[in-house]
Coordinates of C-alpha atoms in Angstrom, one line a residue:
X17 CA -11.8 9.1 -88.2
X18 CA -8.2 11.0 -88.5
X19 CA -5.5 10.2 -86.4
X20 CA -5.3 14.1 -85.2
X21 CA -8.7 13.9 -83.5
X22 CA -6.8 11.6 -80.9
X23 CA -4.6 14.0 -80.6
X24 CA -4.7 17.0 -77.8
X25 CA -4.6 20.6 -79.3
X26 CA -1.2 22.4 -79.8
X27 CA 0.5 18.6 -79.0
X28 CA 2.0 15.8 -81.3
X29 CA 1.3 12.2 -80.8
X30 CA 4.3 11.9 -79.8
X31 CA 3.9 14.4 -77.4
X32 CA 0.7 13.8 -76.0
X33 CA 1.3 9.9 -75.5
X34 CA 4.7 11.6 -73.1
X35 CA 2.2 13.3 -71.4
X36 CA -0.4 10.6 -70.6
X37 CA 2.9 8.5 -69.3
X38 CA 4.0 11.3 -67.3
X39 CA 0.3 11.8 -65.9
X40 CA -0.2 8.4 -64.8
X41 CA 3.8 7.5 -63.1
X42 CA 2.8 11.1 -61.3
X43 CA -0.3 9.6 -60.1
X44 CA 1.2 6.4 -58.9
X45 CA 3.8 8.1 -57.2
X46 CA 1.9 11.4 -55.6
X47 CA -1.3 9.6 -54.6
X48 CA 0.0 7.7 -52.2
X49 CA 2.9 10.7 -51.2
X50 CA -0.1 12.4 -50.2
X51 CA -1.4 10.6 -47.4
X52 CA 2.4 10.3 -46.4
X53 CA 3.1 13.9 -46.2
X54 CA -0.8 14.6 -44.4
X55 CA 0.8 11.7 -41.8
X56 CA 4.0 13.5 -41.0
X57 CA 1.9 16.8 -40.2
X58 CA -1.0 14.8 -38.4
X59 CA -0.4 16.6 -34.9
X60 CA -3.5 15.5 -33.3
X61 CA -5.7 12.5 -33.1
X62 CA -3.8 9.8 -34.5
X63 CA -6.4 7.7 -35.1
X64 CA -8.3 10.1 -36.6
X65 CA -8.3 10.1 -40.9
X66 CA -8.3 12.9 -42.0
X67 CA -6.0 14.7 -39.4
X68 CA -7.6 17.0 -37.4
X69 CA -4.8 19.1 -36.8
X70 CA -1.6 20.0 -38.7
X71 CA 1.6 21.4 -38.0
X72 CA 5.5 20.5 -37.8
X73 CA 5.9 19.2 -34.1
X74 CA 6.8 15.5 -36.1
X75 CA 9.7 17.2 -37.8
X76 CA 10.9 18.5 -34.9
X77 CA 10.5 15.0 -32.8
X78 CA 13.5 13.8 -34.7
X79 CA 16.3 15.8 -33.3
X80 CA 15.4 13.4 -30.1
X81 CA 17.1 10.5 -32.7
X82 CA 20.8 12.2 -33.4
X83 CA 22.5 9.1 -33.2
X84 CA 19.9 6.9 -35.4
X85 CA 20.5 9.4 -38.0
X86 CA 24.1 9.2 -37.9
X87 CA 24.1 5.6 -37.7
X88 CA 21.9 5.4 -40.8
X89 CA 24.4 7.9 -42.6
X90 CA 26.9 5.7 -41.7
X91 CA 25.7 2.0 -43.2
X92 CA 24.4 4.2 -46.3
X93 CA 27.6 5.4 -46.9
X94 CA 29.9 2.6 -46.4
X95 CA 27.2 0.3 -48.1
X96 CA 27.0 2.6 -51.6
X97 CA 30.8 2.8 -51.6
X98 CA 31.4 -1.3 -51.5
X99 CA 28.6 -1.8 -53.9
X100 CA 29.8 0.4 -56.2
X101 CA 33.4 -0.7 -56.2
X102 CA 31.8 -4.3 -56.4
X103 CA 29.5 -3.1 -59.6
X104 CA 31.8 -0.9 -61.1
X105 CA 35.0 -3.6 -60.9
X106 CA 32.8 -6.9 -61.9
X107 CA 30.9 -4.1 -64.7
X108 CA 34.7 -3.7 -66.5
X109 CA 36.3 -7.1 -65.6
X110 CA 33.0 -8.5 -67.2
X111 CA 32.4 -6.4 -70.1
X112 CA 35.8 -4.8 -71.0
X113 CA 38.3 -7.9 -70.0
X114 CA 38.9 -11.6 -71.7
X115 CA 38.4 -12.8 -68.1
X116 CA 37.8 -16.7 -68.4
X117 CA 33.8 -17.6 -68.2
X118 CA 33.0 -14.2 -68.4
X119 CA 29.5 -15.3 -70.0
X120 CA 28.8 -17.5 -67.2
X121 CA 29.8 -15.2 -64.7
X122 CA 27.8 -12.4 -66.2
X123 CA 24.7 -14.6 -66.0
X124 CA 25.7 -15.5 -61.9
X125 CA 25.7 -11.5 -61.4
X126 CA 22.1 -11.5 -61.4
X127 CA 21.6 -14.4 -58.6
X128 CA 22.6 -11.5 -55.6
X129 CA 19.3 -10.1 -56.4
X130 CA 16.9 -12.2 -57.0
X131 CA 18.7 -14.3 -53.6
X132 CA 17.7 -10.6 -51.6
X133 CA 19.3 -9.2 -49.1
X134 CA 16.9 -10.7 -46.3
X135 CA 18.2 -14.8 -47.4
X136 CA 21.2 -12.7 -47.5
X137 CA 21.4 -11.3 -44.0
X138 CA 19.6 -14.2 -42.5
X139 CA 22.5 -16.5 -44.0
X140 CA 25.3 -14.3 -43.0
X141 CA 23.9 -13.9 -39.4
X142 CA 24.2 -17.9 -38.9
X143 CA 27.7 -17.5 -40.7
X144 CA 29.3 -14.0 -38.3
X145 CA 27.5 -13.8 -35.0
X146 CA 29.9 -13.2 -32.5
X147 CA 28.8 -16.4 -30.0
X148 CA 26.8 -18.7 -32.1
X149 CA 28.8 -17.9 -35.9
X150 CA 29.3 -20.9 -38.0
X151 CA 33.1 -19.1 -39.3
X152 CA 33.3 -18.2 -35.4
X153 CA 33.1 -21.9 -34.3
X154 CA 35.3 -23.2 -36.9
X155 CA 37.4 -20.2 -35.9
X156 CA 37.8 -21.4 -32.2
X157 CA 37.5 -25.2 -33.2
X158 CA 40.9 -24.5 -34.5
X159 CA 42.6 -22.9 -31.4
X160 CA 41.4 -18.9 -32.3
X161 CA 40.1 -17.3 -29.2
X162 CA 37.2 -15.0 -29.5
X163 CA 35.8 -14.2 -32.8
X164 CA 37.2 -14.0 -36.0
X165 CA 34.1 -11.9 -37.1
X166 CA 31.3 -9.6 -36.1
X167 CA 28.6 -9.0 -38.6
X168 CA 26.5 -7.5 -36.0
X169 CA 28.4 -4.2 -36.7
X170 CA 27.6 -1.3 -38.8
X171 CA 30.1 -2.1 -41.0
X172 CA 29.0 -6.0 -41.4
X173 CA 25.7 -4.9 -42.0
X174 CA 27.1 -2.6 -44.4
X175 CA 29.2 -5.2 -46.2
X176 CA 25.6 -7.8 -46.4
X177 CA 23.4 -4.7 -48.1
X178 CA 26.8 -3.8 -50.7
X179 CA 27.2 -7.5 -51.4
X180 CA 23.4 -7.9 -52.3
X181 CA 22.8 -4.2 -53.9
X182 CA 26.2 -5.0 -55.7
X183 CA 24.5 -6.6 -58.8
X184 CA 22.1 -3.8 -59.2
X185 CA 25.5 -1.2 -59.5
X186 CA 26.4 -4.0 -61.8
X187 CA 23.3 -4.3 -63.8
X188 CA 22.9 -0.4 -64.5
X189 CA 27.2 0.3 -64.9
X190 CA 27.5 -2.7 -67.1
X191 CA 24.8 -1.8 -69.5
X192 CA 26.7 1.4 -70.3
X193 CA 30.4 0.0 -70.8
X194 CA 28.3 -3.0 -73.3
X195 CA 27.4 0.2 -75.5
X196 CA 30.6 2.0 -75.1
X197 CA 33.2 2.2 -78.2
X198 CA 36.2 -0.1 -77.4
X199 CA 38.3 2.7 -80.2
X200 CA 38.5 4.8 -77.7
X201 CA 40.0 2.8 -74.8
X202 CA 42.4 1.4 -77.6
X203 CA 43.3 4.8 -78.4
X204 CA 44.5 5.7 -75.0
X205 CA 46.6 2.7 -74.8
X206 CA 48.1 3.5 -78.7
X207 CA 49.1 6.9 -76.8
X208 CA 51.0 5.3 -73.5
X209 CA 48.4 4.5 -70.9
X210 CA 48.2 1.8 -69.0
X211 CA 45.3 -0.5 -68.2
X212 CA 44.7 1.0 -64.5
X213 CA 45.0 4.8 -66.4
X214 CA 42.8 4.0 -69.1
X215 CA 40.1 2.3 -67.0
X216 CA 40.3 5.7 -64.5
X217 CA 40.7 8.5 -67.6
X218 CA 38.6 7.0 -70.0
X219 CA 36.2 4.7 -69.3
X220 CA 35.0 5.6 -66.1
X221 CA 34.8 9.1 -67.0
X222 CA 32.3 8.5 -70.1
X223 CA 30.1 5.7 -68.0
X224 CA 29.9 8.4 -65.6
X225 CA 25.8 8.8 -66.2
X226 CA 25.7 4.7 -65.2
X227 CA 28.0 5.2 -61.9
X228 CA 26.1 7.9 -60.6
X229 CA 22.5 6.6 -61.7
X230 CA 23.7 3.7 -59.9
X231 CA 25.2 5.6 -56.9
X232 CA 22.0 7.9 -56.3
X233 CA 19.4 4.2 -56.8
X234 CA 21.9 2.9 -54.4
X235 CA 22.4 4.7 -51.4
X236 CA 18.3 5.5 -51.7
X237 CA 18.0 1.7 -51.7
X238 CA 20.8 1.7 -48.4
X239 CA 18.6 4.8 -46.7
X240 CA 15.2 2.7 -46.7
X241 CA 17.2 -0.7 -46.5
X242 CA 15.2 -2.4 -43.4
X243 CA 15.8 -6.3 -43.8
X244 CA 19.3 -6.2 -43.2
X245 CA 18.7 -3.9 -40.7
X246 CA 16.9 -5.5 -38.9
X247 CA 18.4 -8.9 -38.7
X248 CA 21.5 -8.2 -38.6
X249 CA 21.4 -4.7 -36.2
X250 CA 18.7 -5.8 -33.5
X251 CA 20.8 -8.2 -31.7
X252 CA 23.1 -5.3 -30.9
X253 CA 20.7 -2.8 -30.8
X254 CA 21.8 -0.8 -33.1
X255 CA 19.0 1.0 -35.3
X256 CA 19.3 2.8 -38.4
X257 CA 15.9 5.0 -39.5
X258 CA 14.0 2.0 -40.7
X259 CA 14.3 -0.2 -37.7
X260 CA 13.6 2.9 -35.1
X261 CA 10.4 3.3 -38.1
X262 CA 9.6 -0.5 -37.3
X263 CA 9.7 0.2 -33.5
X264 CA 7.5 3.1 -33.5
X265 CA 4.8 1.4 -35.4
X266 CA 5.3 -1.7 -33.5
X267 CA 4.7 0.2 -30.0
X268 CA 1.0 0.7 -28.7
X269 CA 0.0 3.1 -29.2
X270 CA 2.2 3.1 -32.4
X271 CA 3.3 6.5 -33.7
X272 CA 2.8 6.3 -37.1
X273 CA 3.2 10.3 -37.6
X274 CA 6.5 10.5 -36.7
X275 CA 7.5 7.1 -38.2
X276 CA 6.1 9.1 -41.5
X277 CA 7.8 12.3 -40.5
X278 CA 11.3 10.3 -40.3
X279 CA 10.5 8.6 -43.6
X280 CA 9.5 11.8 -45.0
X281 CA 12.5 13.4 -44.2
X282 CA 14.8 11.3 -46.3
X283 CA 13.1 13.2 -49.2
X284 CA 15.2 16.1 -48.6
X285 CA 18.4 13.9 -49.2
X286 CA 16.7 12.2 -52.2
X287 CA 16.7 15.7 -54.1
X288 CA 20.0 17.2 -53.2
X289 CA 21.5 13.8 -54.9
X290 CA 19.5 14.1 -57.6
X291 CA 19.9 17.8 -58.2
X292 CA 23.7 16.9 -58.1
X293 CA 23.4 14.5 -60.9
X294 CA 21.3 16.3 -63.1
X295 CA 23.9 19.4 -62.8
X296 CA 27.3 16.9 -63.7
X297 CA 24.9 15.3 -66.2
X298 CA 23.8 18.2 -68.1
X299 CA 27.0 20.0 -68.2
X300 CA 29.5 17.0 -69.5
X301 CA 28.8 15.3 -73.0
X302 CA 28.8 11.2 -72.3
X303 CA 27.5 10.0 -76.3
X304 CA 29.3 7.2 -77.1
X305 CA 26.4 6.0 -79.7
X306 CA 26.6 7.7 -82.7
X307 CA 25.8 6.9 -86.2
X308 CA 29.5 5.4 -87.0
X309 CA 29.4 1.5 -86.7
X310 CA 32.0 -0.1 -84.2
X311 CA 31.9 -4.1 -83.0
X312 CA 31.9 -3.9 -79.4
X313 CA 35.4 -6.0 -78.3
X314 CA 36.9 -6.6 -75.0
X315 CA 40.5 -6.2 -74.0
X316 CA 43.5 -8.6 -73.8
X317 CA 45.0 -8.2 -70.1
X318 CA 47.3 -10.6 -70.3
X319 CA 48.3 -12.9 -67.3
X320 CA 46.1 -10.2 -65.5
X321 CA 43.2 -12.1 -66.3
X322 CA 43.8 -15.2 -63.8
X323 CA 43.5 -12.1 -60.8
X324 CA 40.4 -10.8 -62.3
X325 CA 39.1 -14.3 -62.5
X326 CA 39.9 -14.9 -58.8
X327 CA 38.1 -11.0 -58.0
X328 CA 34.9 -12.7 -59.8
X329 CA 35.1 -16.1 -57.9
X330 CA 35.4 -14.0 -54.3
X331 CA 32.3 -11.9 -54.8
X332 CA 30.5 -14.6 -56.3
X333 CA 31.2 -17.2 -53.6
X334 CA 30.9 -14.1 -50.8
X335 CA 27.4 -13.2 -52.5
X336 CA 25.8 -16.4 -53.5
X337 CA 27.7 -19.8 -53.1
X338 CA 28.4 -19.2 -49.0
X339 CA 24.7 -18.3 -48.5
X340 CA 22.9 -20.6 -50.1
X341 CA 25.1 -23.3 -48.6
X342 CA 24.9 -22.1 -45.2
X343 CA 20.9 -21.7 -45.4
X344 CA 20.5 -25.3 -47.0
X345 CA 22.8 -26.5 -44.3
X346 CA 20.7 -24.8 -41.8
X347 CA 17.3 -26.2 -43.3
X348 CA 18.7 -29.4 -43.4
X349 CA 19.0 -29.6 -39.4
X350 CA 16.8 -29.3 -36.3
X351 CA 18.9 -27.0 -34.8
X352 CA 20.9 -25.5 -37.2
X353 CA 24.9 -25.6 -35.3
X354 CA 28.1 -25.7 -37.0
X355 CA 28.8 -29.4 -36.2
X356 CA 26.3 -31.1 -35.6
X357 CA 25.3 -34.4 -34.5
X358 CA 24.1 -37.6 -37.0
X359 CA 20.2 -37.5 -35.2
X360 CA 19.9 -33.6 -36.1
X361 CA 19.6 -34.2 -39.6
X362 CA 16.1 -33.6 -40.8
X363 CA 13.7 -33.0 -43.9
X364 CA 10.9 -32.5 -42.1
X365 CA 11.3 -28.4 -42.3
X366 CA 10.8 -29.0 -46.3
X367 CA 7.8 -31.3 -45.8
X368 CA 6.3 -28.9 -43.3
X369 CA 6.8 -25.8 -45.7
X370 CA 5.5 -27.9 -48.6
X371 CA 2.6 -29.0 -46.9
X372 CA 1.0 -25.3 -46.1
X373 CA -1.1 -23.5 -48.1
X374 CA 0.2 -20.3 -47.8
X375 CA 3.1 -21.3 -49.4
X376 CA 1.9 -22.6 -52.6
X377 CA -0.9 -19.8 -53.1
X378 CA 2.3 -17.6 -52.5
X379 CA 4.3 -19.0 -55.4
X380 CA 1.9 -19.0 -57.3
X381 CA 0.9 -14.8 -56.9
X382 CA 4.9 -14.1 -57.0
X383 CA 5.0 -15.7 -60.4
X384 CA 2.1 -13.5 -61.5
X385 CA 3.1 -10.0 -59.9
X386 CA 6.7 -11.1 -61.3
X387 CA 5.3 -11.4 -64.7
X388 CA 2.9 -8.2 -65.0
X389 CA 5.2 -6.0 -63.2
X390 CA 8.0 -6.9 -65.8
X391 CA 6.0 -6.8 -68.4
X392 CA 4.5 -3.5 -67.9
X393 CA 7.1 -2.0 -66.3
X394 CA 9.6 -2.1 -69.3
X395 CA 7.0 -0.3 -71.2
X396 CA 6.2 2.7 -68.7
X397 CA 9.9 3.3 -67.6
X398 CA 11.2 3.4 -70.8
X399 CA 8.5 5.9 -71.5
X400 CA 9.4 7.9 -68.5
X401 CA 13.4 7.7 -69.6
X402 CA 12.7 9.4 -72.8
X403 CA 10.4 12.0 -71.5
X404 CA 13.2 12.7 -69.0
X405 CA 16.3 12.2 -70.7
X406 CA 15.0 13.1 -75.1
X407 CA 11.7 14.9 -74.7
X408 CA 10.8 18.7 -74.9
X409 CA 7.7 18.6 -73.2
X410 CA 7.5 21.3 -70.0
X411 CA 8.2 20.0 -66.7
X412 CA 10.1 16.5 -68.0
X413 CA 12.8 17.6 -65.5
X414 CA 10.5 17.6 -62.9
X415 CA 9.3 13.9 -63.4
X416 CA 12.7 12.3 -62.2
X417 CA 12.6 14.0 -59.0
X418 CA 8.3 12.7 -58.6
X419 CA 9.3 9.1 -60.0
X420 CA 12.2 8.9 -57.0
X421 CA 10.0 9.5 -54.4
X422 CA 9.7 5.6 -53.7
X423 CA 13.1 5.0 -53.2
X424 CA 13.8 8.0 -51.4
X425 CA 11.2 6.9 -48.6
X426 CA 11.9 3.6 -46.4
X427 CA 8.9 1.0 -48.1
X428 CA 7.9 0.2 -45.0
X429 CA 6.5 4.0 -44.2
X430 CA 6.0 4.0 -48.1
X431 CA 3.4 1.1 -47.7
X432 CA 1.2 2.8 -45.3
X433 CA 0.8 5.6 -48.0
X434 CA -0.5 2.9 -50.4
X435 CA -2.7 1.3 -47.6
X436 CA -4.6 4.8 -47.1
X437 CA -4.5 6.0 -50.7
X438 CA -6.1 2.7 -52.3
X439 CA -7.7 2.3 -48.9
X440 CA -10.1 5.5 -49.7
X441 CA -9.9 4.9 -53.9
X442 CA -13.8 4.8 -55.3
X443 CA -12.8 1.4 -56.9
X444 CA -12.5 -1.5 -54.3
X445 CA -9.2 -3.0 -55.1
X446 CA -7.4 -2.9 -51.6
X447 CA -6.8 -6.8 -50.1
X448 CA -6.3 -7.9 -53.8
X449 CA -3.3 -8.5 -55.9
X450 CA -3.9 -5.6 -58.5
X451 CA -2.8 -3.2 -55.5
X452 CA 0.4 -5.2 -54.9
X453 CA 1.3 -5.1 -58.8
X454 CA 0.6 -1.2 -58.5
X455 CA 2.9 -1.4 -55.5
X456 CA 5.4 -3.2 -57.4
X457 CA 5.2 -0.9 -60.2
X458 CA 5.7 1.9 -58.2
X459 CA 8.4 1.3 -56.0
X460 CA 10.5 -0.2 -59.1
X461 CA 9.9 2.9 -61.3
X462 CA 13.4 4.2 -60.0
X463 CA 15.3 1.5 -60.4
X464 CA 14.2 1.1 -63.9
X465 CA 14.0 4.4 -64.7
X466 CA 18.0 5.2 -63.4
X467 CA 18.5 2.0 -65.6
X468 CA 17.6 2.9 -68.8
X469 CA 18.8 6.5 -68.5
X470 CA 21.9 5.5 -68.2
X471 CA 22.2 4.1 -71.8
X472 CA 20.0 6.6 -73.1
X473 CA 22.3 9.6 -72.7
X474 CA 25.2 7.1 -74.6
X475 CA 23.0 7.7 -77.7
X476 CA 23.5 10.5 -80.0
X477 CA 20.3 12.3 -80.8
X478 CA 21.2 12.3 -84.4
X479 CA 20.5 9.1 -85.0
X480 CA 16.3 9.3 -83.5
X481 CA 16.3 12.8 -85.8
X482 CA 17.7 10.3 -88.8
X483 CA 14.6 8.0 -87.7
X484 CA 12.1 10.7 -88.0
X485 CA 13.4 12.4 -91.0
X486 CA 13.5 9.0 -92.8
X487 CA 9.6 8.3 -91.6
X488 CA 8.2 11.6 -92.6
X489 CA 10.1 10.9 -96.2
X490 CA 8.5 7.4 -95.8
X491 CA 5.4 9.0 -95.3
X492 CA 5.8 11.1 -97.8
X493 CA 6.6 9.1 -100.5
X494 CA 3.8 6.7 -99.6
X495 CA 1.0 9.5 -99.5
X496 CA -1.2 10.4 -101.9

């Protein structure tokens, strides 16, 4: 049977596998989008599925929250703007600079992530609470009066989410400077610039795709953030969107249309962004790739290198050393204080957790959702970033703005579309672990998508039209 009786009519392979790509990320993503949006309009039985009623009274419900909102805009802000000074910084000291153990250290970036910002908050809340603070003790062990810190602030938990969402800005900035041509950074020093002038005229100007792929992932990753959130903003009471969403759920009865109307609505903010980047994107030329060879090199900054060193040790230590210590310290205590006494020692809490269950069957499912969602998620987002960023096909622009939907919604409200979606799918897979990697693959479409488009507009497209012209001669020459 010939190869074009797979193929659909008026369509290439090529084409028609784009298409089957697109088709199945829009159904992950819409599906579930679905029940969200026929929550937010649900204006009458709330316990009714489908709604018997629909209209916009949700919407309307939020101007009773003006200061939640601005409080969210607030740590959003602030949170994008550290992380990305964090990424963008540790991206060129790591890729561009002979820093010492720059290897090692670019191996450590990774730990923030995987350590999540929930270890994160919950170690930084035994570290800066105003009262009970281990740095606060120490602080007024020494003579200090008051505290030295606050991290139940908007701006300390803005500084927890940066330091945690930092590695991700690192991740997607510092795969674009690794492909970017070290001539041209050479070129504008040969010419008179300086390091600082070169690093702000040159190289951040052509990783510009990276920074704001990163910028737009992270301040939708800041908008739905709920974990630091929560830890840190509770004993304040101060809520942000997610938290006030975690309340009206929690509440009986709970409110679930409005939490989905105030998830819903983040939607709006999702788009502008992304309209915005599409627009500086699309209008500026950021190739660096093209089909002249260059060995990528990194700079000699002199004695500057022993500050940049120091930069990488602070966020490191800030990020992952003074967390884990301060959580094993806890764990290792009845009563987890900042000095405490020799019969408060314990290892019980490690026998206890070790002993259930729960614990081990939980291992063992995070090691297989792990695996499957990496593995097929390289696959389909690099899929998607070609259709987006190389393909012709109609509508591709249309697919960034459907694959962003799960990071422009909090996951909390996102989860309850997934719950009725799968809930009401003719094949019974709710309650079992092929709807969490279906979750998983979902809600990490953006991030891997803003990832790999990134490096995908540094390549020229001359070089994939080489690729085909050289197989169709291939083919050619091979035929009969």
């Amino acid at each position: 049977m010939s190869r074009s009786f797979w193929r659909l009519p008026g369509f290439s392979a090529q084409q028609a596998a784009g298409l089957a790509v697109a088709a199945v990320s829009a159904i992950l993503v819409l599906y579930p989008v679905f029940f969200l949006l026929q929550a937010a309009l649900d204006v009458g039985d709330p316990e009714a599925r489908p709604p018997t009623a629909y209209g916009l009274d949700n919407f309307e419900g939020l101007f009773q929250y003006p200061q939640i909102i601005l409080n969210t805009l607030t740590v959003s802000v602030s949170a994008t703007v550290m992380a990305l000074v964090f990424g963008f910084v540790m991206a060129w000291i790591l890729t561009r600079t002979n820093v010492p153990g720059r290897k090692l250290f670019e191996q450590l970036m990774a730990v923030p992530y995987y350590l999540t910002p929930l270890l994160g908050a919950l170690a930084w809340s035994l570290l800066g609470t105003p009262e009970s603070g281990f740095i606060n003790q120490y602080w007024r062990a020494l003579g200090g009066d008051g505290y030295l810190i606050d991290i139940n602030t908007s701006y300390g938990i803005a500084w927890v989410m940066a330091l945690f969402e930092g590695s991700v800005a690192f991740v997607m900035i510092g795969a674009v400077m690794k492909s970017m041509d070290p001539a041209l950074e050479e070129a504008s020093q040969v010419i008179g610039a300086g390091r600082l002038r070169t690093m702000l005229r040159v190289t951040l100007p052509l990783v510009l795709p990276g920074v704001l792929g990163a910028a737009i992932f992270v301040f939708a990753e800041m908008l739905g953030s709920f974990a630091a959130a929560l830890v840190l903003g509770m004993p304040s009471r101060y809520y942000v969107v997610t938290t006030a969403i975690y309340q009206l759920v929690q509440q009986y009865p709970p409110k679930i249309p409005l939490a989905a109307a105030m998830g819903v609505s983040l939607f709006a903010v999702m788009f502008f962004m992304l309209f915005v980047y599409r627009r500086i994107v699309m209008a500026g030329n950021y190739v660096t790739i093209t089909g002249k060879a260059f060995r990528p090199r990194v700079n000699d900054i002199g004695r500057l290198r022993w500050i940049m060193l120091g930069v990488c040790v602070f966020y490191l230590v800030a990020a992952v050393a003074l967390p884990l210590v301060t959580l094993v310290y806890a764990s290792l205590q009845k009563l987890a204080v900042a000095f405490p006494a020799a019969g408060n020692w314990t290892l019980d809490n490690f026998r206890q957790a070790m002993s259930m269950n729960a614990v081990r069957s939980a291992l063992g499912n995070s090691l297989w959702l792990g695996f499957w969602t990496a593995t097929v998620g390289v696959l389909l987002m690099g899929f998607l970033s070609w259709i987006i960023c190389r393909s012709r096909l109609p509508g591709s622009n249309v697919i960034e703005y459907i694959v962003m939907f799960p990071q422009a919604v909090p996951r909390l409200v996102f989860a309850f579309g997934l719950m009725w979606a799968w809930l009401v799918f003719p094949i019974p897979i709710y309650g079992t672990l092929w709807l969490l990697l279906i979750a998983y693959l979902t809600v990490f479409l953006p991030l891997g998508v803003r990832t790999i488009s990134g490096v995908m507009l540094q390549i020229d497209k001359s070089l994939e039209e080489c690729a085909q012209i050289a197989a169709r001669l291939g083919a050619t020459a091979s035929g009969p």
